Amino acid sequence: MLAYLVIREGSKWSDVFRLVPGRRVTLGRATTNQVVIRDDLASRTHAEIFLIDGQWHIRDLDSRNGVQVNGETIRADHPLKVGDQVRIANTLISFVTDLNNAYQSPTEPPLAETGETTAAGWQKNAAGPEETGELLEPTVITHRRQNTRLLEAPQMEGAGEAKLGSAAAKLCKLAFDLARQNDQSGIAQIAINGLVDGTQADAGAVLAVHREDSGEPKLRVLASRSDRLPTYRTVSRFLADTVMREGEAVLARDVEGDSKLGIRDSQGEILSTSVICAPIRWSGRIVGLIHLYTTDPATGLDPVDLEFTLAVAENLAVALNSLHRHQTLADEVSKSRNELDELRQRLAADSEIVGSSPAMLEVHGQIVRAAPSNATVLIRGESGVGKELVARAVHFSSPRRKGPFVCLNCAALTESLLESELFGHEKGAFTGATERKIGKFEAAHKGTLMLDEIGEMSLGIQAKFLRVLEGHPFERVGGSKPIKVDVRVIAATNRNLESAVREGNFRKDLYFRLHVLEIQVPPLRKRLDDLVELANHFLARFNSETGRRLQGFAPDAMHRMREYRWPGNVRELKNVIERAVVLAQGERIEAEDLVLTSLAMTSESLEIAAPRSSVYSPLSLTEVEKRHIAATLDATGWNKSQAASILEIERSTLDRKIRKYGLRRPASGGH
């Protein structure tokens, strides 16, 4: 004996489970059950259904909240009859043997109303030339419905089954058409066309509901259609009030004989015969109305038309809400893009960073992402790449831009002077301290403190610096009063901090505290696309400063700059252009005006310490590596950290290779 469990969640039938003879079915919260009840009030294994002697039974498995059948709590095995309603927690389950009866159980409780109570009155708002006059509609309503069964059941019984099947097909096509529209008017027009074509109506409209400041509802026609009369006639106040107040769709028929209810033509003859008005609901609110009527005495709107109208109203609500969410998301994306563009424009205006190569665009993107945050930023790059300019750009693009920007080079000061510069000192704290001095931290309060060459800071200063970064107050040198500041720190270095941490020259906890956001500034040789832009920028700058009017660069000068490796990066380029502007004799900068150093990058200047010979000398890769490492160590005076950086290997790897190859530092070499 086949039977079915039709499961409802809220006001919708959501699933169907087939009961098979000889198979026991369990119901409960656990996913191991055949029927899973997604409700915390359900027990893990709440109940079971089984077949005995051709009769299906349900049994409560000692659940916490029990099992109800048709509103009565069962105490023992309970036989199930067709149409029985089983309630487990908040889930309602219908027991049927024929799916055609699944949605019309005589014991099914009524659905909860979701309509919105509205004010009694509404104001008419003519939206265009199509809307003229008011439809005098019936005060006696013959049918009411809140939910359509078209969206819930694949089939329905009754004489109108064929018509319902046709309506379901039209509804499916209409849903796809609605989904393809990208504006409110288009969605409304598709809906009203589908309604007029899919029902007996010959006129109608989709209306939006708005609220005045007074709270009164106001209707606006989004789209309308009239096939028999010249124009659409708006919905009556009585009908609109009724639908908005009660939240139900209504159908009124056979009103052509009522002189107070129908539409009159120019001769005073009554035209309307029946009318439908349905709410468009979303999230419990009525956001619009569908209004349909017919003026053909030979046809009239019927309950199937009412069902179809309700189904279209639900699809229309989904389409309008999806459009609203899409537009909201698009507005948010547009707003974010505008804010990003504004930030980039402000970044370009408030900084001196020049360059539009992909490498520099990536740096700009990192600045834009880092600026709104209050997190510490670590800027890394070779000497002369413009790390301070990047730090300034972060500051002036951040919410702290109205605060001070203070910069300090940690490599330029001794340990005692660096401590005084950072934290300040009191009068008499040491010899020469003739007055109180405010430190850089205090000077940068509510702003940004940029510490260049952070890797050169001594371990003693690092410990005190870390406490301030962690939010602890500090004291001036020679003072006892705790001072607390609000400062964002940006650190910059050209050193390999990871190697310094391994060697014990840099605190690991400070490294992790600084390494929150990182911006890597590429060397000039890796962004030669910016060379022309940078060269012209510096030329214009020094033309202005010196009063000269040089017109640009000769082709050979530009070629020479492109071929050069720029070991000093942008700083070197700036100095070369400044010197050329001063020394140039012609109207343009020529190649001979450019004074370029013979120094190359350290890693490029080291050559294998092997005798030069025009005769090929076979060498293994191991021997080549040994000689190259020895030459690098000799060139750096056996500074292992510098040599490891040049060789782009870890310090520990270099030590291992020195031992492997038996390399020894010359007795008189290095420092």
XYZ file of C-alpha atoms in Angstrom, residues 280-608:
329
model
C 1.568 42.262 -4.088
C 3.231 41.242 -0.820
C 6.841 41.082 0.240
C 8.135 40.323 3.746
C 4.654 40.795 5.204
C 4.150 44.215 3.606
C 1.816 45.139 0.767
C 4.004 46.909 -1.779
C 1.517 47.054 -4.639
C -1.793 45.923 -6.142
C -2.906 44.068 -9.248
C -6.227 45.326 -10.590
C -8.138 43.461 -13.353
C -11.667 43.856 -14.724
C -13.741 42.786 -17.701
C -16.353 44.765 -19.600
C -17.504 41.958 -21.909
C -20.979 40.684 -20.895
C -20.195 37.333 -22.523
C -17.210 36.618 -20.297
C -16.442 37.023 -16.644
C -13.612 36.502 -14.224
C -13.781 33.264 -12.233
C -11.957 31.641 -9.256
C -9.314 30.164 -11.571
C -8.525 33.691 -12.767
C -8.226 34.685 -9.120
C -5.772 31.814 -8.520
C -3.713 32.853 -11.547
C -3.657 36.489 -10.432
C -2.413 35.497 -6.979
C 0.354 33.366 -8.514
C 1.443 36.222 -10.768
C 1.405 38.581 -7.759
C 3.855 36.324 -5.901
C 6.164 36.041 -8.910
C 5.916 39.773 -9.461
C 6.883 40.445 -5.827
C 9.951 38.213 -6.181
C 10.982 39.906 -9.437
C 10.562 43.418 -8.034
C 12.483 42.525 -4.871
C 15.301 40.950 -6.891
C 15.480 44.074 -9.022
C 15.565 46.244 -5.898
C 18.370 44.161 -4.381
C 20.305 44.249 -7.649
C 19.944 48.027 -7.886
C 20.917 48.433 -4.228
C 23.993 46.283 -4.764
C 24.861 48.195 -7.931
C 24.486 51.480 -6.044
C 26.741 50.193 -3.264
C 29.339 49.033 -5.789
C 29.133 52.371 -7.586
C 29.477 54.208 -4.289
C 32.490 52.094 -3.341
C 34.070 52.735 -6.731
C 33.442 56.461 -6.404
C 34.992 56.456 -2.945
C 37.947 54.478 -4.272
C 38.365 56.879 -7.209
C 38.104 59.831 -4.835
C 40.714 58.266 -2.581
C 42.996 57.645 -5.541
C 42.550 61.221 -6.749
C 43.310 62.530 -3.293
C 46.297 60.200 -3.154
C 47.599 61.598 -6.418
C 47.018 65.161 -5.224
C 48.508 64.729 -1.756
C 51.598 62.731 -2.678
C 54.533 63.075 -5.028
C 54.479 59.501 -6.226
C 55.054 59.473 -9.978
C 54.516 56.467 -12.195
C 51.726 54.546 -13.908
C 53.459 51.231 -14.622
C 51.722 48.027 -13.458
C 54.201 47.788 -10.578
C 53.350 51.281 -9.344
C 49.636 50.792 -9.878
C 49.933 47.819 -7.542
C 51.676 50.060 -4.988
C 48.869 52.611 -5.345
C 46.321 49.843 -4.764
C 48.150 48.715 -1.629
C 48.199 52.314 -0.362
C 44.463 52.698 -0.981
C 43.717 49.468 0.874
C 46.018 50.281 3.788
C 45.045 53.942 4.240
C 41.595 53.584 5.909
C 42.971 51.183 8.519
C 44.737 52.130 11.723
C 47.081 49.119 11.459
C 50.867 49.391 11.429
C 52.395 49.426 7.943
C 55.822 48.065 7.000
C 57.243 49.574 3.797
C 60.084 47.626 2.224
C 62.359 48.489 -0.651
C 65.871 49.407 -1.657
C 67.414 52.727 -0.725
C 66.163 55.548 -2.899
C 62.904 53.961 -4.132
C 60.688 56.500 -2.330
C 59.555 54.741 0.830
C 58.928 58.058 2.593
C 56.689 59.216 -0.266
C 54.661 56.033 0.099
C 54.357 56.644 3.853
C 53.156 60.204 3.193
C 50.620 58.912 0.696
C 49.249 56.451 3.271
C 48.970 59.234 5.856
C 47.312 61.809 3.599
C 44.851 59.215 2.285
C 43.861 58.112 5.791
C 41.370 59.508 8.327
C 44.424 60.953 10.122
C 45.339 63.256 7.227
C 44.420 66.362 9.267
C 46.877 65.261 11.956
C 50.694 65.652 11.863
C 53.023 63.493 9.794
C 56.348 63.063 11.603
C 59.352 61.297 10.087
C 62.494 60.034 11.837
C 65.509 58.192 10.428
C 66.594 55.607 12.998
C 69.969 55.013 11.313
C 71.106 58.625 11.707
C 71.180 58.661 15.518
C 72.979 56.890 18.354
C 70.944 54.810 20.783
C 70.731 57.541 23.454
C 69.836 60.253 20.942
C 67.262 58.016 19.249
C 65.540 57.370 22.583
C 65.417 61.117 23.267
C 64.091 61.810 19.767
C 61.371 59.187 20.053
C 60.178 59.739 23.613
C 61.498 63.213 24.487
C 63.411 64.197 27.608
C 63.060 66.347 30.672
C 65.285 69.268 31.506
C 68.519 68.027 33.108
C 67.974 64.410 32.035
C 71.522 64.322 30.661
C 74.359 66.673 29.830
C 73.128 69.237 27.371
C 69.427 68.762 28.200
C 68.823 72.409 29.039
C 65.067 72.273 28.537
C 62.213 69.854 28.149
C 61.889 68.349 24.670
C 58.792 66.781 23.169
C 59.540 63.464 21.435
C 58.360 62.338 18.011
C 55.622 60.179 19.517
C 54.064 63.169 21.290
C 54.542 65.366 18.228
C 52.671 62.822 16.097
C 49.650 62.553 18.439
C 46.453 61.988 16.387
C 48.657 61.604 13.316
C 51.283 59.309 11.814
C 54.878 58.570 12.821
C 57.105 57.250 10.061
C 60.298 55.498 11.240
C 62.804 55.005 8.434
C 65.504 52.332 8.615
C 63.701 50.596 11.488
C 66.157 47.708 11.197
C 68.938 49.891 12.611
C 67.154 50.417 15.952
C 69.003 48.907 18.927
C 67.472 46.088 20.964
C 67.061 48.330 24.013
C 65.049 50.925 22.103
C 63.097 48.148 20.367
C 61.750 46.922 23.730
C 60.503 50.364 24.773
C 59.193 51.045 21.274
C 57.220 47.787 21.320
C 55.457 48.740 24.571
C 54.271 51.985 23.027
C 53.042 50.132 19.929
C 51.048 47.836 22.196
C 49.234 50.860 23.621
C 51.161 51.267 26.882
C 52.112 54.753 28.112
C 55.772 55.830 28.096
C 57.905 58.316 30.002
C 60.261 60.945 28.720
C 63.949 60.346 29.357
C 64.544 61.543 32.913
C 60.831 61.876 33.595
C 58.315 59.952 35.692
C 54.967 61.096 34.294
C 53.291 58.458 32.065
C 52.330 59.754 28.624
C 49.825 58.021 26.351
C 49.469 58.960 22.697
C 47.303 58.021 19.725
C 49.743 57.455 16.864
C 49.764 55.273 13.775
C 53.228 53.908 13.049
C 54.624 53.335 9.573
C 58.011 51.630 9.509
C 60.365 51.434 6.539
C 63.496 49.392 5.911
C 65.823 48.178 3.183
C 67.146 45.390 5.396
C 66.086 41.768 5.527
C 64.287 41.829 8.873
C 63.736 38.084 8.821
C 67.490 37.514 8.711
C 67.963 40.089 11.469
C 65.443 38.220 13.635
C 67.265 34.914 13.084
C 70.593 36.544 13.953
C 69.154 38.022 17.138
C 69.566 41.636 15.994
C 65.847 42.358 15.813
C 63.136 41.352 18.264
C 60.766 38.716 16.944
C 57.754 40.161 18.797
C 58.447 43.611 17.364
C 58.782 42.132 13.882
C 55.343 40.527 14.108
C 53.882 43.744 15.551
C 55.233 45.767 12.626
C 54.445 43.173 9.974
C 50.669 43.764 9.892
C 50.333 45.410 6.494
C 53.259 45.354 4.056
C 53.901 47.499 1.005
C 56.774 46.448 -1.241
C 58.142 49.340 -3.338
C 59.855 48.052 -6.498
C 63.283 49.384 -7.568
C 63.455 51.656 -10.591
C 65.112 48.974 -12.742
C 61.951 46.879 -12.347
C 59.627 49.665 -13.461
C 61.464 51.256 -16.361
C 58.075 52.037 -17.921
C 57.971 54.939 -15.451
C 61.389 56.296 -16.468
C 60.134 58.794 -19.053
C 57.393 60.060 -16.732
C 59.829 60.424 -13.834
C 62.483 62.105 -15.986
C 60.004 64.658 -17.347
C 58.654 65.268 -13.831
C 62.109 66.081 -12.462
C 62.990 68.135 -15.550
C 59.888 70.313 -15.092
C 60.652 70.668 -11.397
C 64.274 71.759 -11.832
C 63.405 73.964 -14.814
C 61.078 75.819 -12.467
C 63.607 75.991 -9.639
C 66.522 77.150 -11.793
C 64.609 79.323 -14.247
C 65.825 77.315 -17.236
C 63.657 76.284 -20.201
C 65.053 72.977 -21.384
C 62.693 71.345 -23.862
C 63.273 67.702 -22.993
C 65.691 64.868 -23.633
C 67.571 63.963 -26.771
C 66.909 60.404 -28.019
C 70.443 59.280 -27.133
C 70.038 60.668 -23.605
C 66.776 58.817 -23.115
C 68.321 55.631 -24.557
C 71.254 55.906 -22.175
C 68.912 56.310 -19.190
C 66.886 53.292 -20.262
C 70.005 51.128 -20.543
C 71.336 52.175 -17.144
C 70.506 49.952 -14.126
C 69.994 52.777 -11.580
C 71.561 51.307 -8.434
C 70.472 54.447 -6.548
C 66.893 54.166 -7.839
C 64.639 57.245 -8.074
C 66.884 59.283 -5.778
C 69.797 58.777 -8.184
C 67.613 59.672 -11.183
C 66.544 62.864 -9.463
C 70.151 63.878 -8.772
C 71.261 63.018 -12.325
C 68.486 65.175 -13.842
C 69.204 68.066 -11.444
C 72.884 68.009 -12.422
C 72.009 67.800 -16.127
C 69.641 70.787 -15.909
C 72.432 72.864 -14.381
C 75.155 71.711 -16.815
C 73.251 71.389 -20.107
C 74.439 73.766 -22.843
C 71.733 73.261 -25.442
C 67.943 73.391 -25.505
C 67.683 69.718 -24.592
C 69.502 67.368 -22.300
C 72.007 65.355 -24.317
C 73.610 62.047 -23.445
C 76.874 63.747 -22.474
C 74.974 65.894 -19.931
C 74.074 62.789 -17.963
C 76.690 61.924 -15.359
C 76.034 58.273 -14.591
C 78.123 56.335 -12.112
C 80.119 53.295 -13.144
C 78.753 51.487 -10.103
C 76.297 48.752 -10.802
C 74.129 46.858 -8.392
C 76.324 45.040 -5.913
C 74.917 41.731 -7.040
C 75.729 42.636 -10.647
C 79.253 43.944 -9.989
C 80.564 40.751 -8.452
C 82.316 38.489 -10.863
C 83.617 35.013 -10.440
